[in-house]
C-alpha atoms as one frame of an Amber mdcrd trajectory, in Angstrom:
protein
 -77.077  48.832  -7.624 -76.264  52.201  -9.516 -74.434  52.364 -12.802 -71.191
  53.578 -11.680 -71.071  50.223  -9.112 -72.406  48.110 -11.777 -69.333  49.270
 -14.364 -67.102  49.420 -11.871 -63.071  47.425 -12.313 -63.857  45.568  -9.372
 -65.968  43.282  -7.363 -69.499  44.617  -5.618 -71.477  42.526  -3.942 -75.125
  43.580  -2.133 -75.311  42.008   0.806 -78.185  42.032   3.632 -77.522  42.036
   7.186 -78.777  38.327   7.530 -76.724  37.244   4.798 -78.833  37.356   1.594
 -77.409  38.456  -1.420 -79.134  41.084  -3.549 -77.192  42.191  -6.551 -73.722
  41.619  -7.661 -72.384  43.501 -10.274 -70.603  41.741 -13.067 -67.131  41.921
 -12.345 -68.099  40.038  -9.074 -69.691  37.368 -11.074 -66.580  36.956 -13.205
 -64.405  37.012 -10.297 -66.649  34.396  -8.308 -67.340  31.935 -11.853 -70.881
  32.499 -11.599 -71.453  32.568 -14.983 -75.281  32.680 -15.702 -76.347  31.629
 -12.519 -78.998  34.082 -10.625 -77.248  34.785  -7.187 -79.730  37.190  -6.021
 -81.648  36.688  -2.867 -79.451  33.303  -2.308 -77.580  32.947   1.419 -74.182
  34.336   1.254 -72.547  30.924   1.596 -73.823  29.544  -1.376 -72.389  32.122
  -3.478 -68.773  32.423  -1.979 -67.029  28.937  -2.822 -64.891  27.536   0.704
 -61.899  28.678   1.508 -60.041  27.439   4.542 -61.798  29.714   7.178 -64.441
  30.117   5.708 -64.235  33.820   6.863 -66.751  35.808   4.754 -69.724  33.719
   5.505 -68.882  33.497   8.915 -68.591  37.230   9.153 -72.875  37.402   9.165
 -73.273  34.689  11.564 -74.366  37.904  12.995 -75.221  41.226  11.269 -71.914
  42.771  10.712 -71.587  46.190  12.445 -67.910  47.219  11.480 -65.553  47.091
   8.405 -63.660  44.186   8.302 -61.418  42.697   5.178 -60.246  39.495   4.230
 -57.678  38.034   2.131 -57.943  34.496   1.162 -57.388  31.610  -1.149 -60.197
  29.664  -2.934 -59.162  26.013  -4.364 -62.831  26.143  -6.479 -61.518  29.348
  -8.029 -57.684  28.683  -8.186 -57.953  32.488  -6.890 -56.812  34.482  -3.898
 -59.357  37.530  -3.461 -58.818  40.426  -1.210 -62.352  41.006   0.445 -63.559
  44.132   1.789 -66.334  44.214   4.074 -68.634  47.442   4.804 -71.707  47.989
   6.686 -73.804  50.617   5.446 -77.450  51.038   7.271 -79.355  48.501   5.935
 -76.943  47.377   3.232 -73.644  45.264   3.493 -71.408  46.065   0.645 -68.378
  43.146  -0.401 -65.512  44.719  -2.784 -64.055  41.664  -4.378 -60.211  42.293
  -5.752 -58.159  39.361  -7.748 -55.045  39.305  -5.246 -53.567  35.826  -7.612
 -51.041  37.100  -9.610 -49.763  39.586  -6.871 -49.662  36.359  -4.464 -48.073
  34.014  -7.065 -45.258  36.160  -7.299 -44.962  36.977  -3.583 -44.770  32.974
  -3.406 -42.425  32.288  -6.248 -40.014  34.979  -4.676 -40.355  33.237  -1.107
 -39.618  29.939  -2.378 -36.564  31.339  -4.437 -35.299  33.231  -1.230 -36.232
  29.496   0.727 -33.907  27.941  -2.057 -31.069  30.395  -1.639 -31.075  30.102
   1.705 -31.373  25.971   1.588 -28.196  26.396  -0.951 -26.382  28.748   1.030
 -26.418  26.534   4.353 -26.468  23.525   1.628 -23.217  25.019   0.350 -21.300
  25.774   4.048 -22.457  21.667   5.428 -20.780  20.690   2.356 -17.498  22.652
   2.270 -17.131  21.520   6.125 -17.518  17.967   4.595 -15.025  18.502   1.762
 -12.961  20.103   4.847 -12.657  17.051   6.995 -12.149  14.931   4.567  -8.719
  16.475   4.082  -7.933  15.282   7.657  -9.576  12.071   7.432  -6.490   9.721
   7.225  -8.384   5.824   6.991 -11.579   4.756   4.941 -12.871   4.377   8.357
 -12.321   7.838   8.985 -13.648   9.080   5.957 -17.000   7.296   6.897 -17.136
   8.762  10.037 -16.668  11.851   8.512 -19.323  12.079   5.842 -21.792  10.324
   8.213 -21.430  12.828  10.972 -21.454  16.161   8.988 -24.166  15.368   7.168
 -26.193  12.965   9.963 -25.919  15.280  12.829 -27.589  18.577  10.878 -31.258
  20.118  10.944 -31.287  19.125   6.829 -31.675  15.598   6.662 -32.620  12.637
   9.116 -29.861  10.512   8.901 -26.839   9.351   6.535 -25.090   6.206   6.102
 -21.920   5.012   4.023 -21.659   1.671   2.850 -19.108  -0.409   0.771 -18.978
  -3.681  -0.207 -17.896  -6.742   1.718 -14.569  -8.085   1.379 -14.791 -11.454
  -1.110 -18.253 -10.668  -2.270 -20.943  -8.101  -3.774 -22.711  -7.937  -0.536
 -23.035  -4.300   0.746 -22.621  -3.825   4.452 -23.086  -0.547   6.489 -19.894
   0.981   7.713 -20.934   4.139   9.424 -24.098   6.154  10.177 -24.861   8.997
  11.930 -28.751  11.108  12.885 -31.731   9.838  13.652 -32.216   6.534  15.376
 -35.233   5.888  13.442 -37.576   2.321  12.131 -36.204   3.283   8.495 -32.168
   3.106   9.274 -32.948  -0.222  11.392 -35.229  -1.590   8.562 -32.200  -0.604
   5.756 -29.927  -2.454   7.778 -32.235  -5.358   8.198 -32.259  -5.466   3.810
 -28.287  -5.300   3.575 -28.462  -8.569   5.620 -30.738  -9.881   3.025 -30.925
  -9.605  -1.024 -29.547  -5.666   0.042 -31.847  -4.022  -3.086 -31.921  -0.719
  -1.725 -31.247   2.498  -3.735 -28.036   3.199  -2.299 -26.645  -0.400  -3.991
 -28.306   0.642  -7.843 -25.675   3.765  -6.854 -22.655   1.884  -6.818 -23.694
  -0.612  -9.723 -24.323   2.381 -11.635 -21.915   4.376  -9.780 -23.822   7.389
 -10.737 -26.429   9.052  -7.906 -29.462   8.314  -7.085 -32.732  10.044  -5.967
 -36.013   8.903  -4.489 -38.615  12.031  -3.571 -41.171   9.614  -2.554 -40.150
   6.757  -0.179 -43.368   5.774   0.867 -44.563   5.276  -2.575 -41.364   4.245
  -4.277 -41.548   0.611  -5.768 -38.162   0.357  -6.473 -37.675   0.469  -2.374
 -38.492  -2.486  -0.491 -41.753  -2.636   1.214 -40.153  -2.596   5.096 -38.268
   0.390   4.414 -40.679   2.117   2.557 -43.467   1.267   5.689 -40.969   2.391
   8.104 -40.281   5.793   6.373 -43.784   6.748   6.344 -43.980   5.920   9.829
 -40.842   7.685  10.672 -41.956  10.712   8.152 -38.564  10.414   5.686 -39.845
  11.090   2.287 -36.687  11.524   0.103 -33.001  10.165  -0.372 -29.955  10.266
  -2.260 -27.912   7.915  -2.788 -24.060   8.668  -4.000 -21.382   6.577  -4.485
 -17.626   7.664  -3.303 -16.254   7.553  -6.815 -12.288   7.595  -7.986 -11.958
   7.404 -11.780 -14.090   4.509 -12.658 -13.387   2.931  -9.054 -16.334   3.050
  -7.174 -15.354   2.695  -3.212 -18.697   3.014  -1.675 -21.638   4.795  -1.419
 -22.907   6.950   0.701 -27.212   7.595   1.579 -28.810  10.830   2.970 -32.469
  11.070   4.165 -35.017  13.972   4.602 -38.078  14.500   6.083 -38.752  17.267
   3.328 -39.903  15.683  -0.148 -38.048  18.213  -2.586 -35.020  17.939  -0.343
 -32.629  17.516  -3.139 -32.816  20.150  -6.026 -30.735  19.472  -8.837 -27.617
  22.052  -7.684 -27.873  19.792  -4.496 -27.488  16.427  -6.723 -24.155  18.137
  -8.200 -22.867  19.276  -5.182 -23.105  15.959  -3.379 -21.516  14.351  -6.695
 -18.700  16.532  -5.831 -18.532  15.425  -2.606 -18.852  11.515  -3.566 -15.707
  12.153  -5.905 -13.770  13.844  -3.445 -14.960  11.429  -0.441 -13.779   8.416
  -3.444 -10.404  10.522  -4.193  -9.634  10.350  -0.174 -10.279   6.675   0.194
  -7.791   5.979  -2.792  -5.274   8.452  -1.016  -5.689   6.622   1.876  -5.072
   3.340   0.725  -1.803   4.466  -1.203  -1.040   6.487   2.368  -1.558   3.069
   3.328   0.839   1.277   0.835   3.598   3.689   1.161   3.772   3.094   4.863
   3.488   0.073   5.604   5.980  -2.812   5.933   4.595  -5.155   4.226   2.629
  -5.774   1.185   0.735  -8.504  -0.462   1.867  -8.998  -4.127  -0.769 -10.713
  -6.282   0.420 -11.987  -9.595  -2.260 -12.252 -12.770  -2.307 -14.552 -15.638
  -4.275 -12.021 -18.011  -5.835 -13.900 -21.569  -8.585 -11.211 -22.072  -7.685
 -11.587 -26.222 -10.114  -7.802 -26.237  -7.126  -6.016 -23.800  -5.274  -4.087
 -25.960  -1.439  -5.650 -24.973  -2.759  -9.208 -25.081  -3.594  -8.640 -28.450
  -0.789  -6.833 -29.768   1.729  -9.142 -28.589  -0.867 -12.333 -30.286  -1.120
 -10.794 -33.077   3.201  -9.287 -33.989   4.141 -12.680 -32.162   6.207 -10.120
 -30.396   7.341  -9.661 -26.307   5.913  -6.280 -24.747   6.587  -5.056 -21.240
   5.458  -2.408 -19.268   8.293   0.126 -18.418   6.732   2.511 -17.288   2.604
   3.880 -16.082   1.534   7.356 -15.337  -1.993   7.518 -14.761  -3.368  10.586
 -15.922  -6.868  11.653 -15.337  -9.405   8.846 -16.670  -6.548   7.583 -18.622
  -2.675   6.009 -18.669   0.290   6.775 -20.118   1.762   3.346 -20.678   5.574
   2.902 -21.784   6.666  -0.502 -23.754   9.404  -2.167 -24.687   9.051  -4.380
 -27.474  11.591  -7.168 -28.781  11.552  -7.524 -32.645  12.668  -6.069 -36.015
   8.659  -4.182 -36.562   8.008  -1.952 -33.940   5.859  -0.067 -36.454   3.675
  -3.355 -36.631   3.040  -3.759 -32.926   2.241   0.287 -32.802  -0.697  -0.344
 -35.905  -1.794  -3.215 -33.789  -2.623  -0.659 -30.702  -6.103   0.022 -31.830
  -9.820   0.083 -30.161 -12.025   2.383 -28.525  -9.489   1.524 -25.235  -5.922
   2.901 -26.765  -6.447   7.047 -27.164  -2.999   6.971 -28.828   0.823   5.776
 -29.846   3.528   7.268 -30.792   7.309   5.291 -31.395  10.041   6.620 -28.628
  12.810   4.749 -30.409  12.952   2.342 -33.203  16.077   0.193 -32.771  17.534
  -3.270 -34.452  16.237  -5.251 -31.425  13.166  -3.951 -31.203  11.708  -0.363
 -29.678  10.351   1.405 -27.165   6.548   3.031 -27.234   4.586   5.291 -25.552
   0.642   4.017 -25.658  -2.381   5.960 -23.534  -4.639   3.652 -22.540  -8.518
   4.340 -21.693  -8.676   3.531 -17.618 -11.182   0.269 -18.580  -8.365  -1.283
 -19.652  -7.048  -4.198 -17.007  -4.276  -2.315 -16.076  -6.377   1.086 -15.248
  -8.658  -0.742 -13.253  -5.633  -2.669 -11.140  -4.637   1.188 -10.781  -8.006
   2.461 -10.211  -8.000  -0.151  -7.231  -5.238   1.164  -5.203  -2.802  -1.536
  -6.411   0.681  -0.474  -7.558   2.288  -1.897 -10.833   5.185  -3.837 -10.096
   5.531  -5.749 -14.075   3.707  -6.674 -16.604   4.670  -8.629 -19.678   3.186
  -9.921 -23.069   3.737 -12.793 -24.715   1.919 -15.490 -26.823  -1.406 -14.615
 -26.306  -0.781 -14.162 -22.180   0.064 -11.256 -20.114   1.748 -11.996 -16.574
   1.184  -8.780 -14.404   2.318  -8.035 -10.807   1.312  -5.805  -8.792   1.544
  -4.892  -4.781  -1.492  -3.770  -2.283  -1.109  -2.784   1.640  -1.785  -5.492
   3.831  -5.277  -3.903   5.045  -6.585  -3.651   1.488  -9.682  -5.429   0.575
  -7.324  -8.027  -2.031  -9.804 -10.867  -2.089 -12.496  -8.381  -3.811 -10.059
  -6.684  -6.120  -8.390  -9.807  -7.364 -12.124 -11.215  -8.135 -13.690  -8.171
  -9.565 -10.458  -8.522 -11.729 -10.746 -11.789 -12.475 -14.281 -11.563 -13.924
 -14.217  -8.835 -16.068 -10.800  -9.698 -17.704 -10.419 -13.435 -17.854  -7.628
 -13.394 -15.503  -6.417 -16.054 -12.510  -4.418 -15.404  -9.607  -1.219 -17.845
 -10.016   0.481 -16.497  -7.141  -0.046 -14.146  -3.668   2.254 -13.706  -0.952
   3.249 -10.779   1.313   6.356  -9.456   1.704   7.985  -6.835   3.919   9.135
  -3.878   1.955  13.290  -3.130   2.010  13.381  -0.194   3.724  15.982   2.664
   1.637  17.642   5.155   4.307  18.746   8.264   2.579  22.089   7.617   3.021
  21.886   4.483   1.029  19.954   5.980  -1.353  22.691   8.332  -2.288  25.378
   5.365  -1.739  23.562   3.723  -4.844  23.388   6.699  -6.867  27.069   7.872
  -5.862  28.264   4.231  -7.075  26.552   4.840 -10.453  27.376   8.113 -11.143
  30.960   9.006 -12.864  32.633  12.461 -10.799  32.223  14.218 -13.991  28.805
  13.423 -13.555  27.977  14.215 -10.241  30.035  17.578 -10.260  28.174  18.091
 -13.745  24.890  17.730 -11.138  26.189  19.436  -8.137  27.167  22.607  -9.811
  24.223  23.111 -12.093  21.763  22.407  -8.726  23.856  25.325  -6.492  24.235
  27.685  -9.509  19.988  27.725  -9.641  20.371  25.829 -13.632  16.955  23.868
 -12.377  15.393  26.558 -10.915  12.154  28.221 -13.224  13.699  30.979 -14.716
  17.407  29.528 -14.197  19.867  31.590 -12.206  22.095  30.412 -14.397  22.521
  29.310 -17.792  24.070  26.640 -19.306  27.496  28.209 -20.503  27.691  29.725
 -17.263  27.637  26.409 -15.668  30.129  24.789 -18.475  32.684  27.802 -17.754
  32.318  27.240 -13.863  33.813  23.544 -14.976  35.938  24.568 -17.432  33.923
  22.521 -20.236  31.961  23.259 -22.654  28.579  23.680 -23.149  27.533  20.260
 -25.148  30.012  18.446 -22.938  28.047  18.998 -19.499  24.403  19.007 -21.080
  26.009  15.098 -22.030  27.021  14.453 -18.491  23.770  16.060 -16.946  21.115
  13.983 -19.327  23.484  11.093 -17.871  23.637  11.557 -14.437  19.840  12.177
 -14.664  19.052   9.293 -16.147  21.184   7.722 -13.587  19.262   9.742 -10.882
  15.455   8.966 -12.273  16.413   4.920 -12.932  17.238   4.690  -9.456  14.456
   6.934  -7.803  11.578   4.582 -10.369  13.321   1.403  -9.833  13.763   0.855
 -13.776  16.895  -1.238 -14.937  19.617  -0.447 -17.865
């Protein structure tokens, strides 16, 4: 081998017809980790390390007679090499060239392309979820839903949505939709057991779950993790249909591919779990405002750590609810208190669970308050449940809180989730059939408590656009229309409007 091959930037290799090596010059060496070793007059397979085909020895299974090239990965070498083969009389001449970076970035640009593409049809399944859940109308519905959008698709196996029993902590399969497959049959075979699969550690910690391994995954019980290596489902997640700090369900998707869930894919099904929760709590209060009938449950509450019970111990004062607005992860609570010290029962509302107070009126008899409350307190979770506050009172240590739920909701499992995390009892359930208000009485009631300065007060400011955002008309305008003045019909319209809300919220005088 010459100088100019010996100093050459790439790879040479001297090769005989039968295969023997004769020289290599040292950029071959480098590129082949030969080190020290003496290469010469060695076969040609001992020299190149295996690649899959094993294409360059192959190539003088007989003496090669044309160019040929070949580009190839080496797992010895953690190198791809470009090989060019020439015949040349009674020479064979190899030109070796380090293709690895060049191929690493080719790769790293196909599996970002793979991934954009993966998002992208990631991204449509799961706006065509968040799409039929608008429709879906019953939580039986909204399983359906979830289960066949994301069951029935090339990305995963299968998907099933669970929730828990009615009366207990068991968690029982409510839809599924996909493959028919040993691992959904073995699942269900665990819920009807101790039921420690991934999807329940979900709703316990009602935050999602992921498992890239099945088959190796000790946290999963044996059968299922046999049966998904038979089936060849390697990952899951698990997430649960969350509302607030309700947790309704949960649902579980499977995949045959082991990185099936990249961490955009994780927050994009948490978006779906919240939105899939928010439509099961529409539902149910769909439910409640339809329906005929509801069951009323009534609580004895002495949790001394809830924030009313211990106000009202500790200012030996009466509270009662006037008023909730939930708002977000929290509650905007209204209270009237009896007393002389409403300033003592507000510096009693303290903890981590009241996120503020403020005094609406201080009177001689007492006051009223506005307190926000942190939804972990026993009123945001009765909320967070679907249930509708009817009352609740304070006194002595005790609170006494009503509160109704349609007929088809699960009551058993709220009033005992309740129960133990509160110290509360039920003292009394019963249903009832809702008194149904025609319009026409509605404004019967209203007329009978409003004065006809009132109502004209009403009546004129609504048709002269006074409500309307900007106002058609202003105040004065609507006091000269009446031939009053201006304070006079802001006094009858803060009247008749507190007529008008007491009647549309049901609160008393």
């Amino acid at each position: 081998m010459n100088d100019r091959a010996r100093n050459a930037p790439i790879g040479m290799v001297d090769v005989a017809p039968d295969g023997t090596v004769r020289d290599l010059n040292p950029a071959a060496r480098d590129l082949l980790d030969l080190g020290g070793d003496d290469a010469t007059d060695e076969p040609i397979d001992a020299v190149f390390p295996e690649s899959v085909e094993a294409r360059v020895p192959g190539a003088f299974e007989q003496p090669p007679e044309r160019e040929r090239s070949f580009d190839a990965y080496y797992p010895a070498l953690d190198r791809w090499l470009d090989v060019s083969l020439v015949p040349d009389g009674e020479a064979v001449y190899l030109y070796l060239r380090d293709r690895t970076e060049e191929r690493r970035i080719e790769r790293q640009l196909a599996d970002a392309r793979g991934e954009v593409d993966r998002l992208t049809v990631t991204s449509e399944l799961i706006a065509d979820v968040l799409g039929e859940l608008v429709a879906a109308s019953t939580r039986a519905e909204i399983a359906e839903t979830i289960c066949a959008q994301l069951g029935e698709t090339t990305l995963y196996e299968f998907a099933w949505v669970g929730e828990r029993a009615v009366g207990s902590d068991d968690l029982v399969m409510r839809a599924a939709a996909g493959a028919n497959n040993r691992t959904l049959d073995r699942i269900a075979d665990e819920l009807d057991g101790d039921g420690r699969v991934p999807e329940r550690r979900a709703i316990e910690s009602g935050e999602p779950e992921t498992v890239q391994s099945l088959g190796e995954a000790d946290a999963v019980p044996e059968p299922i993790r046999r049966a998904a290596f038979a089936d060849g489902v390697q990952s899951m997640l698990a997430v649960p249909l969350t509302d607030g700090e309700s947790v309704h369900g949960v649902v579980g998707v499977y995949a045959s591919d082991r990185d099936a869930f990249s961490e955009r894919e994780r927050r994009n099904f948490g978006i779906v779990g919240e939105m899939a929760g928010f439509a099961v709590t529409a539902a149910r209060n769909r439910s409640l405002l339809s329906s005929d009938a509801v069951v009323e449950l009534v609580f004895a509450l002495t949790d001394g750590d809830a924030p009313l019970v211990a106000a009202a111990a500790e200012t030996e004062t009466s509270l009662s609810v006037t008023g909730l607005v939930p708002d977000g992860d929290r509650l905007v609570c209204y209270l009237d208190a009896e007393g002389d010290a409403p300033g003592a029962v507000e510096r009693s509302l303290d903890g981590e669970a009241v996120l503020g107070t403020r005094i609406v009126a201080d009177r001689d008899d007492g006051g009223s308050f506005e307190v926000i409350l942190d939804e972990s307190t026993p009123l945001g979770q009765l909320v967070g449940q679907g249930a509708t506050l009817r009352s609740a009172t304070y006194d002595a240590g005790e609170g006494r809180i009503v509160v109704e739920l349609p007929p088809d909701a699960e009551v058993r499992r709220i009033a005992d989730a309740f129960s133990r995390a509160h110290d509360a009892t039920v003292v009394a359930k019963r249903e009832r059939r809702r008194e149904a208000t025609t319009v026409g009485e509605f404004r019967d009631t209203l007329g009978d408590r409003l004065t006809d300065r009132q109502e004209n007060a009403l009546r004129t400011a609504f048709f002269a656009d006074y409500f309307e955002s900007p106002r058609g008309s202003t105040a004065e305008e609507v006091a000269e229309a009446l031939g009053i003045t201006g304070p006079t019909l802001l006094h009858h319209l803060r009247a008749g409007q507190r007529k008008l809300l007491d009647e549309f919220f049901e609160t008393t005088d």
